């Protein structure tokens, strides 16, 4: 009897294994081999990394340079520091505010790789305040002018002057009503019609941020498919909501999320086979660096950062993905919060030639005010069940469709059809690719180990020779009056009001900054490969962990 039971359970286990093991293997094979593909492992490793800092002399000697090089670096650093510290009013207010401002404490800590962070924060303080903008020029509290390459996290597509107008126009139009919520300003009707036409979708819903629009897209996909899992791709950002951010940055596991490799046949095979996947989320910005995280300078420990746009290949991938999703009953969500209106008037969908089931927008669409929008086919957007009245998919938000935001978004959408804006879109891709080539040629001609890669107005800086100090470039750029966001050289975002003259200024300043950095010895060639550098960084962390420093 016992024997028979054992045999039976063995057979059952065998049957389960025959069914599950290949599926599990297929899933493993569809993950990107790097840490971006293994969110849990990355998080576990992150928990083990101890703090270690390069202090004093060691700060300039991480790659064991000759003394003459270290001395060049030290004097260059002292010169930069003196120049940075001249911004007295801006820095005083920044220092005073930081004490109580958690946001600023976080961003200023992660501008550069952590072993260098404290010394850099003290010697090269970056002011957090600006008083005014004039086209792409920002003025700090000390009257210093900076050319704005931050793009306001992607919001600034048409230039600050454009958004000053859309906000003023929106405020004037909504002013009679005031901040009345729960009922709509009449401009909402036209806004909805324009969004439906532009996205080619049936219905629209309003939210307060890109993060919330994505949350709602995923929730609706789960509601309509009756499936729980979501697929996102390695490295892709979709806001800071827990389920789209498994691993580092999220204190709890995102158990329903599968992180798979992008541009991978194995991923398509998993999607075609599994029956528990509700939706696939795509951030088309990843076309510039598939499967890699947003290229922040805090990760720039070596020169391995890579970026190359292959528009045709990425478009092909998206179309194959859409086809697979369609066949498997999976909802394809194109997250256009960043790329919407930026890559083309109709966003990445138009640029790469793909049609999703749901599409999210945000950032620039608010005409300078905070917004998130979801557009989709009617059957996916419905939040109730005609046959089961209590079965609903709940989503609300106090400030959704705020009259001022809707009126500013309406001003934005109306301007999209103006001849001036049409002219900006006309030939945009080629114009910005040509500008990237111009900068690259200048850098190459000057013998500098720096290049840029571009997805229209979204640029990332790459480094051609192994080095531990590439992140210093963001400070040399700032010293030449080029403002980058806290992620540094990983993300340069242009607004379309950069004309040829302004762009030539950027090129001149960029090359000057890189040349000064070269002259100050930071790119001295140690002969280390990127791999050597990474290993040595890991060894240093290990030594600290074992208390041998
Ligand atoms: N999705 C994408 C593709 C984004 O780039 C962002 C913001 N960087 C978000 C979602 C989140 O938007 P928000 O910051 O407005 O919540």
Coordinates of N, CA and C in Angstrom, one line a residue, residues 121-272:
X121 N 30.5 66.2 -3.2 CA 29.4 67.1 -2.6 C 30.0 68.3 -1.9
X122 N 31.1 68.0 -1.2 CA 31.7 69.1 -0.4 C 32.4 70.1 -1.3
X123 N 33.2 69.6 -2.3 CA 34.0 70.5 -3.1 C 33.3 71.1 -4.3
X124 N 32.3 70.4 -4.8 CA 31.7 70.8 -6.1 C 30.2 70.9 -5.8
X125 N 29.7 71.8 -4.9 CA 28.3 71.8 -4.6 C 27.5 72.4 -5.8
X126 N 26.4 71.7 -6.1 CA 25.6 72.2 -7.2 C 24.3 72.9 -6.6
X127 N 24.1 74.1 -7.0 CA 23.0 74.9 -6.5 C 21.7 74.2 -7.0
X128 N 20.7 74.2 -6.2 CA 19.4 73.6 -6.6 C 18.4 74.6 -7.0
X129 N 18.7 75.9 -6.9 CA 17.8 76.9 -7.2 C 18.1 77.7 -8.5
X130 N 17.0 78.0 -9.2 CA 17.1 78.9 -10.4 C 16.0 79.9 -10.2
X131 N 16.3 81.1 -10.7 CA 15.3 82.2 -10.5 C 14.5 82.5 -11.7
X132 N 15.0 82.3 -12.9 CA 14.3 82.6 -14.1 C 14.8 81.8 -15.3
X133 N 14.0 81.8 -16.3 CA 14.4 81.2 -17.6 C 14.1 82.2 -18.7
X134 N 15.0 82.1 -19.7 CA 14.8 83.0 -20.9 C 15.1 82.1 -22.1
X135 N 14.1 81.5 -22.7 CA 14.4 80.5 -23.7 C 15.1 79.4 -23.0
X136 N 16.2 78.8 -23.7 CA 16.9 77.7 -23.0 C 17.9 78.1 -22.0
X137 N 17.9 79.4 -21.6 CA 18.9 79.9 -20.6 C 18.2 80.0 -19.3
X138 N 18.9 79.4 -18.3 CA 18.4 79.5 -16.9 C 19.3 80.4 -16.1
X139 N 18.8 81.2 -15.2 CA 19.6 82.1 -14.4 C 19.5 81.6 -12.9
X140 N 20.7 81.5 -12.3 CA 20.6 81.1 -10.8 C 20.5 82.4 -10.0
X141 N 20.5 82.2 -8.7 CA 20.2 83.4 -7.8 C 21.4 84.4 -7.8
X142 N 22.5 84.0 -8.3 CA 23.7 84.9 -8.4 C 23.8 85.5 -9.8
X143 N 22.8 85.3 -10.6 CA 22.9 85.9 -12.0 C 23.7 85.1 -13.0
X144 N 24.1 83.9 -12.6 CA 24.8 83.1 -13.6 C 23.9 82.5 -14.6
X145 N 24.3 82.5 -15.9 CA 23.4 81.9 -16.9 C 23.9 80.5 -17.3
X146 N 23.0 79.6 -17.4 CA 23.3 78.2 -17.8 C 22.4 77.8 -18.9
X147 N 23.0 77.1 -19.9 CA 22.2 76.6 -21.0 C 21.5 75.3 -20.5
X148 N 20.2 75.2 -20.6 CA 19.4 74.1 -20.0 C 19.4 72.9 -20.9
X149 N 20.1 71.9 -20.4 CA 20.1 70.6 -21.1 C 19.4 69.5 -20.3
X150 N 18.7 69.9 -19.3 CA 18.0 69.0 -18.4 C 16.7 68.5 -19.0
X151 N 16.1 69.4 -19.9 CA 14.8 69.0 -20.4 C 13.6 68.9 -19.4
X152 N 13.9 69.4 -18.2 CA 12.9 69.2 -17.1 C 12.3 67.8 -17.1
X153 N 13.2 66.8 -17.0 CA 12.9 65.4 -17.0 C 12.1 65.0 -18.2
X154 N 12.2 65.7 -19.3 CA 11.5 65.3 -20.5 C 10.2 66.2 -20.8
X155 N 9.8 67.0 -19.8 CA 8.6 67.8 -20.0 C 8.9 68.9 -21.0
X156 N 10.1 69.4 -21.0 CA 10.4 70.6 -21.8 C 10.7 70.2 -23.3
X157 N 9.7 70.1 -24.1 CA 9.9 69.7 -25.5 C 10.0 71.0 -26.4
X158 N 9.1 71.9 -26.1 CA 9.1 73.1 -27.1 C 9.7 74.3 -26.5
X159 N 10.3 74.3 -25.4 CA 11.0 75.4 -24.8 C 10.2 76.1 -23.7
X160 N 10.9 76.7 -22.7 CA 10.2 77.2 -21.6 C 9.2 78.3 -21.9
X161 N 9.5 79.1 -23.0 CA 8.6 80.2 -23.3 C 7.3 79.6 -23.8
X162 N 7.3 78.5 -24.5 CA 6.1 77.8 -25.0 C 5.2 77.5 -23.8
X163 N 5.8 76.9 -22.7 CA 5.0 76.4 -21.6 C 4.6 77.6 -20.7
X164 N 5.4 78.7 -20.7 CA 4.9 79.8 -20.0 C 3.6 80.3 -20.6
X165 N 3.5 80.2 -21.9 CA 2.3 80.6 -22.6 C 1.2 79.7 -22.4
X166 N 1.4 78.3 -22.5 CA 0.3 77.4 -22.3 C -0.2 77.4 -20.9
X167 N 0.7 77.6 -19.9 CA 0.2 77.7 -18.5 C -0.6 79.0 -18.3
X168 N -0.1 80.1 -18.9 CA -0.9 81.4 -18.7 C -2.2 81.3 -19.4
X169 N -2.2 80.7 -20.6 CA -3.4 80.6 -21.4 C -4.4 79.7 -20.6
X170 N -3.9 78.6 -20.1 CA -4.7 77.6 -19.4 C -5.3 78.3 -18.1
X171 N -4.4 79.1 -17.4 CA -4.9 79.7 -16.2 C -6.0 80.7 -16.5
X172 N -5.8 81.4 -17.6 CA -6.8 82.4 -18.0 C -8.1 81.7 -18.3
X173 N -8.0 80.7 -19.1 CA -9.3 80.0 -19.5 C -10.0 79.3 -18.3
X174 N -9.2 78.8 -17.3 CA -9.8 78.1 -16.2 C -10.1 79.0 -15.0
X175 N -9.6 80.2 -15.1 CA -9.7 81.2 -14.0 C -11.1 81.5 -13.6
X176 N -12.0 81.6 -14.6 CA -13.4 81.9 -14.2 C -14.0 80.8 -13.4
X177 N -13.6 79.5 -13.6 CA -14.2 78.4 -12.9 C -13.4 78.2 -11.6
X178 N -12.1 78.4 -11.6 CA -11.3 78.1 -10.4 C -11.1 76.6 -10.3
X179 N -10.5 76.2 -9.1 CA -10.1 74.8 -9.0 C -11.3 73.9 -8.6
X180 N -12.4 73.9 -9.3 CA -13.5 73.1 -9.1 C -13.3 71.7 -9.6
X181 N -13.4 70.7 -8.7 CA -13.1 69.3 -9.1 C -14.3 68.5 -9.1
X182 N -14.2 67.4 -9.8 CA -15.4 66.5 -9.9 C -16.4 66.8 -11.0
X183 N -16.3 68.1 -11.4 CA -17.1 68.5 -12.6 C -16.1 69.1 -13.6
X184 N -16.5 69.1 -14.8 CA -15.4 69.4 -15.8 C -15.5 70.8 -16.4
X185 N -14.3 71.3 -16.7 CA -14.3 72.6 -17.4 C -14.6 72.2 -18.9
X186 N -15.4 73.1 -19.6 CA -15.8 72.8 -20.9 C -14.6 72.4 -21.9
X187 N -13.4 72.9 -21.6 CA -12.3 72.6 -22.5 C -11.9 71.1 -22.5
X188 N -12.4 70.4 -21.5 CA -12.1 69.0 -21.4 C -12.7 68.2 -22.6
X189 N -13.8 68.7 -23.1 CA -14.5 68.0 -24.2 C -13.5 68.0 -25.4
X190 N -13.0 69.2 -25.7 CA -12.1 69.3 -26.9 C -10.8 68.6 -26.6
X191 N -10.3 68.6 -25.4 CA -9.1 67.9 -25.1 C -9.2 66.4 -25.3
X192 N -10.4 65.8 -24.9 CA -10.6 64.4 -25.1 C -10.7 64.1 -26.5
X193 N -11.4 64.9 -27.3 CA -11.5 64.6 -28.7 C -10.2 64.6 -29.4
X194 N -9.3 65.6 -29.0 CA -8.0 65.7 -29.7 C -7.1 64.5 -29.3
X195 N -7.2 64.1 -28.0 CA -6.4 63.0 -27.6 C -6.8 61.7 -28.3
X196 N -8.1 61.5 -28.4 CA -8.6 60.3 -29.1 C -8.1 60.3 -30.5
X197 N -8.2 61.4 -31.2 CA -7.8 61.5 -32.6 C -6.3 61.3 -32.7
X198 N -5.5 61.9 -31.9 CA -4.1 61.8 -31.9 C -3.6 60.4 -31.6
X199 N -4.2 59.7 -30.7 CA -3.7 58.4 -30.3 C -4.3 57.3 -31.1
X200 N -5.4 57.7 -31.8 CA -6.1 56.7 -32.6 C -6.9 55.7 -31.7
X201 N -7.1 56.1 -30.5 CA -7.8 55.2 -29.6 C -9.3 55.7 -29.3
X202 N -10.1 54.9 -28.7 CA -11.5 55.2 -28.5 C -11.7 56.1 -27.3
X203 N -11.0 55.8 -26.2 CA -11.3 56.5 -24.9 C -10.0 56.9 -24.2
X204 N -10.3 57.8 -23.3 CA -9.2 58.5 -22.6 C -9.5 58.5 -21.1
X205 N -8.5 58.4 -20.2 CA -8.7 58.7 -18.8 C -7.6 59.6 -18.3
X206 N -7.9 60.4 -17.3 CA -7.0 61.4 -16.8 C -6.4 61.0 -15.4
X207 N -5.2 61.3 -15.2 CA -4.5 61.0 -14.0 C -3.6 62.2 -13.6
X208 N -2.8 62.0 -12.5 CA -2.1 63.1 -12.1 C -0.6 63.0 -12.4
X209 N -0.1 61.9 -12.7 CA 1.3 61.7 -13.1 C 1.4 60.5 -14.0
X210 N 2.6 60.4 -14.6 CA 2.8 59.2 -15.5 C 2.7 57.9 -14.7
X211 N 3.3 57.9 -13.5 CA 3.2 56.7 -12.7 C 1.8 56.2 -12.6
X212 N 0.9 57.1 -12.3 CA -0.5 56.7 -12.1 C -1.2 56.2 -13.4
X213 N -0.8 56.9 -14.5 CA -1.4 56.4 -15.8 C -1.0 55.0 -16.1
X214 N 0.3 54.7 -15.7 CA 0.8 53.3 -16.0 C 0.1 52.3 -15.0
X215 N -0.1 52.7 -13.7 CA -0.8 51.9 -12.8 C -2.2 51.5 -13.3
X216 N -2.9 52.5 -13.8 CA -4.2 52.3 -14.3 C -4.2 51.4 -15.5
X217 N -3.2 51.5 -16.4 CA -3.2 50.7 -17.6 C -3.0 49.2 -17.2
X218 N -2.1 49.0 -16.3 CA -1.8 47.6 -15.8 C -3.0 47.0 -15.2
X219 N -3.6 47.8 -14.3 CA -4.8 47.3 -13.5 C -6.0 47.0 -14.5
X220 N -6.2 47.8 -15.5 CA -7.2 47.5 -16.5 C -6.9 46.2 -17.3
X221 N -5.6 46.1 -17.6 CA -5.3 44.8 -18.4 C -5.5 43.6 -17.5
X222 N -5.2 43.7 -16.2 CA -5.5 42.6 -15.3 C -7.0 42.3 -15.1
X223 N -7.7 43.4 -15.1 CA -9.2 43.3 -14.9 C -9.8 42.6 -16.1
X224 N -9.4 43.0 -17.3 CA -10.1 42.4 -18.5 C -9.6 41.1 -18.9
X225 N -8.3 40.8 -18.6 CA -7.8 39.4 -19.0 C -8.0 38.4 -17.9
X226 N -8.3 38.9 -16.6 CA -8.4 38.0 -15.5 C -7.1 37.3 -15.2
X227 N -6.0 37.9 -15.6 CA -4.6 37.3 -15.4 C -3.9 38.3 -14.5
X228 N -2.9 37.8 -13.7 CA -2.3 38.7 -12.7 C -0.9 39.2 -13.1
X229 N -0.2 38.5 -14.0 CA 1.2 38.9 -14.2 C 1.4 40.0 -15.2
X230 N 2.4 40.8 -14.9 CA 2.8 41.8 -15.9 C 4.3 41.6 -16.3
X231 N 4.5 41.8 -17.6 CA 5.9 41.7 -18.0 C 6.4 43.1 -18.3
X232 N 7.6 43.4 -17.7 CA 8.3 44.7 -18.1 C 9.7 44.2 -18.6
X233 N 10.4 45.1 -19.3 CA 11.7 44.7 -19.8 C 12.9 45.2 -19.0
X234 N 13.9 44.4 -19.0 CA 15.1 44.7 -18.2 C 15.5 46.2 -18.4
X235 N 15.7 46.9 -17.3 CA 16.2 48.3 -17.4 C 15.2 49.4 -17.6
X236 N 14.0 49.0 -18.0 CA 13.0 50.0 -18.4 C 12.3 50.7 -17.2
X237 N 12.2 52.0 -17.2 CA 11.6 52.7 -16.2 C 10.1 53.0 -16.5
X238 N 9.2 52.8 -15.6 CA 7.8 53.1 -15.8 C 7.2 53.9 -14.6
X239 N 8.0 54.7 -13.9 CA 7.5 55.3 -12.7 C 8.0 54.6 -11.5
X240 N 7.6 55.1 -10.3 CA 8.2 54.5 -9.1 C 7.2 53.6 -8.3
X241 N 6.1 53.3 -8.9 CA 5.2 52.4 -8.3 C 5.8 51.0 -8.2
X242 N 5.5 50.3 -7.1 CA 6.2 49.1 -6.7 C 6.2 48.0 -7.8
X243 N 5.1 47.7 -8.4 CA 5.0 46.6 -9.3 C 5.9 46.8 -10.5
X244 N 6.1 48.0 -10.9 CA 6.9 48.2 -12.1 C 8.4 48.5 -11.8
X245 N 8.7 48.3 -10.5 CA 10.1 48.6 -10.0 C 10.5 47.4 -9.1
X246 N 10.7 46.2 -9.7 CA 11.2 45.1 -8.8 C 12.6 45.4 -8.5
X247 N 13.1 44.9 -7.4 CA 14.5 45.0 -7.1 C 14.9 46.3 -6.4
X248 N 16.1 46.7 -6.8 CA 16.7 47.9 -6.1 C 15.7 49.1 -6.2
X249 N 15.5 49.7 -5.1 CA 14.6 50.9 -5.0 C 13.3 50.6 -4.4
X250 N 13.0 49.3 -4.3 CA 11.6 48.9 -3.9 C 11.8 48.0 -2.6
X251 N 11.3 48.5 -1.5 CA 11.6 47.7 -0.3 C 10.9 46.3 -0.2
X252 N 9.8 46.1 -1.0 CA 9.2 44.8 -1.0 C 9.2 44.1 -2.4
X253 N 9.2 42.8 -2.4 CA 9.3 42.1 -3.7 C 8.0 42.4 -4.6
X254 N 8.3 42.5 -5.9 CA 7.2 42.7 -6.9 C 6.8 41.4 -7.5
X255 N 6.0 40.6 -6.7 CA 5.9 39.2 -7.1 C 5.1 38.9 -8.4
X256 N 4.3 39.8 -8.8 CA 3.6 39.5 -10.0 C 4.3 40.0 -11.3
X257 N 5.4 40.6 -11.1 CA 6.1 41.2 -12.3 C 7.2 40.2 -12.8
X258 N 7.2 40.0 -14.1 CA 8.3 39.3 -14.7 C 9.2 40.2 -15.5
X259 N 10.5 40.2 -15.2 CA 11.4 41.1 -16.0 C 12.1 40.3 -17.0
X260 N 11.7 40.5 -18.3 CA 12.3 39.7 -19.4 C 13.2 40.6 -20.3
X261 N 14.0 39.8 -21.1 CA 14.9 40.5 -22.0 C 14.2 41.1 -23.2
X262 N 14.6 42.3 -23.6 CA 14.0 43.0 -24.7 C 14.7 42.5 -26.0
X263 N 14.1 42.6 -27.1 CA 14.6 42.2 -28.4 C 15.1 40.8 -28.4
X264 N 14.2 39.9 -27.8 CA 14.7 38.5 -27.6 C 13.6 37.6 -28.1
X265 N 14.0 36.6 -29.0 CA 13.0 35.6 -29.4 C 12.5 34.8 -28.3
X266 N 13.4 34.6 -27.3 CA 13.0 33.7 -26.1 C 11.9 34.4 -25.3
X267 N 11.9 35.7 -25.3 CA 10.8 36.4 -24.6 C 9.5 36.1 -25.4
X268 N 9.6 36.2 -26.7 CA 8.4 36.0 -27.5 C 7.8 34.6 -27.3
X269 N 8.8 33.6 -27.1 CA 8.4 32.2 -26.9 C 7.6 32.1 -25.6
X270 N 8.1 32.8 -24.5 CA 7.5 32.7 -23.2 C 6.1 33.4 -23.3
X271 N 6.0 34.5 -24.0 CA 4.7 35.2 -24.1 C 3.7 34.4 -24.8
X272 N 4.2 33.7 -25.8 CA 3.3 32.8 -26.7 C 2.7 31.7 -25.8

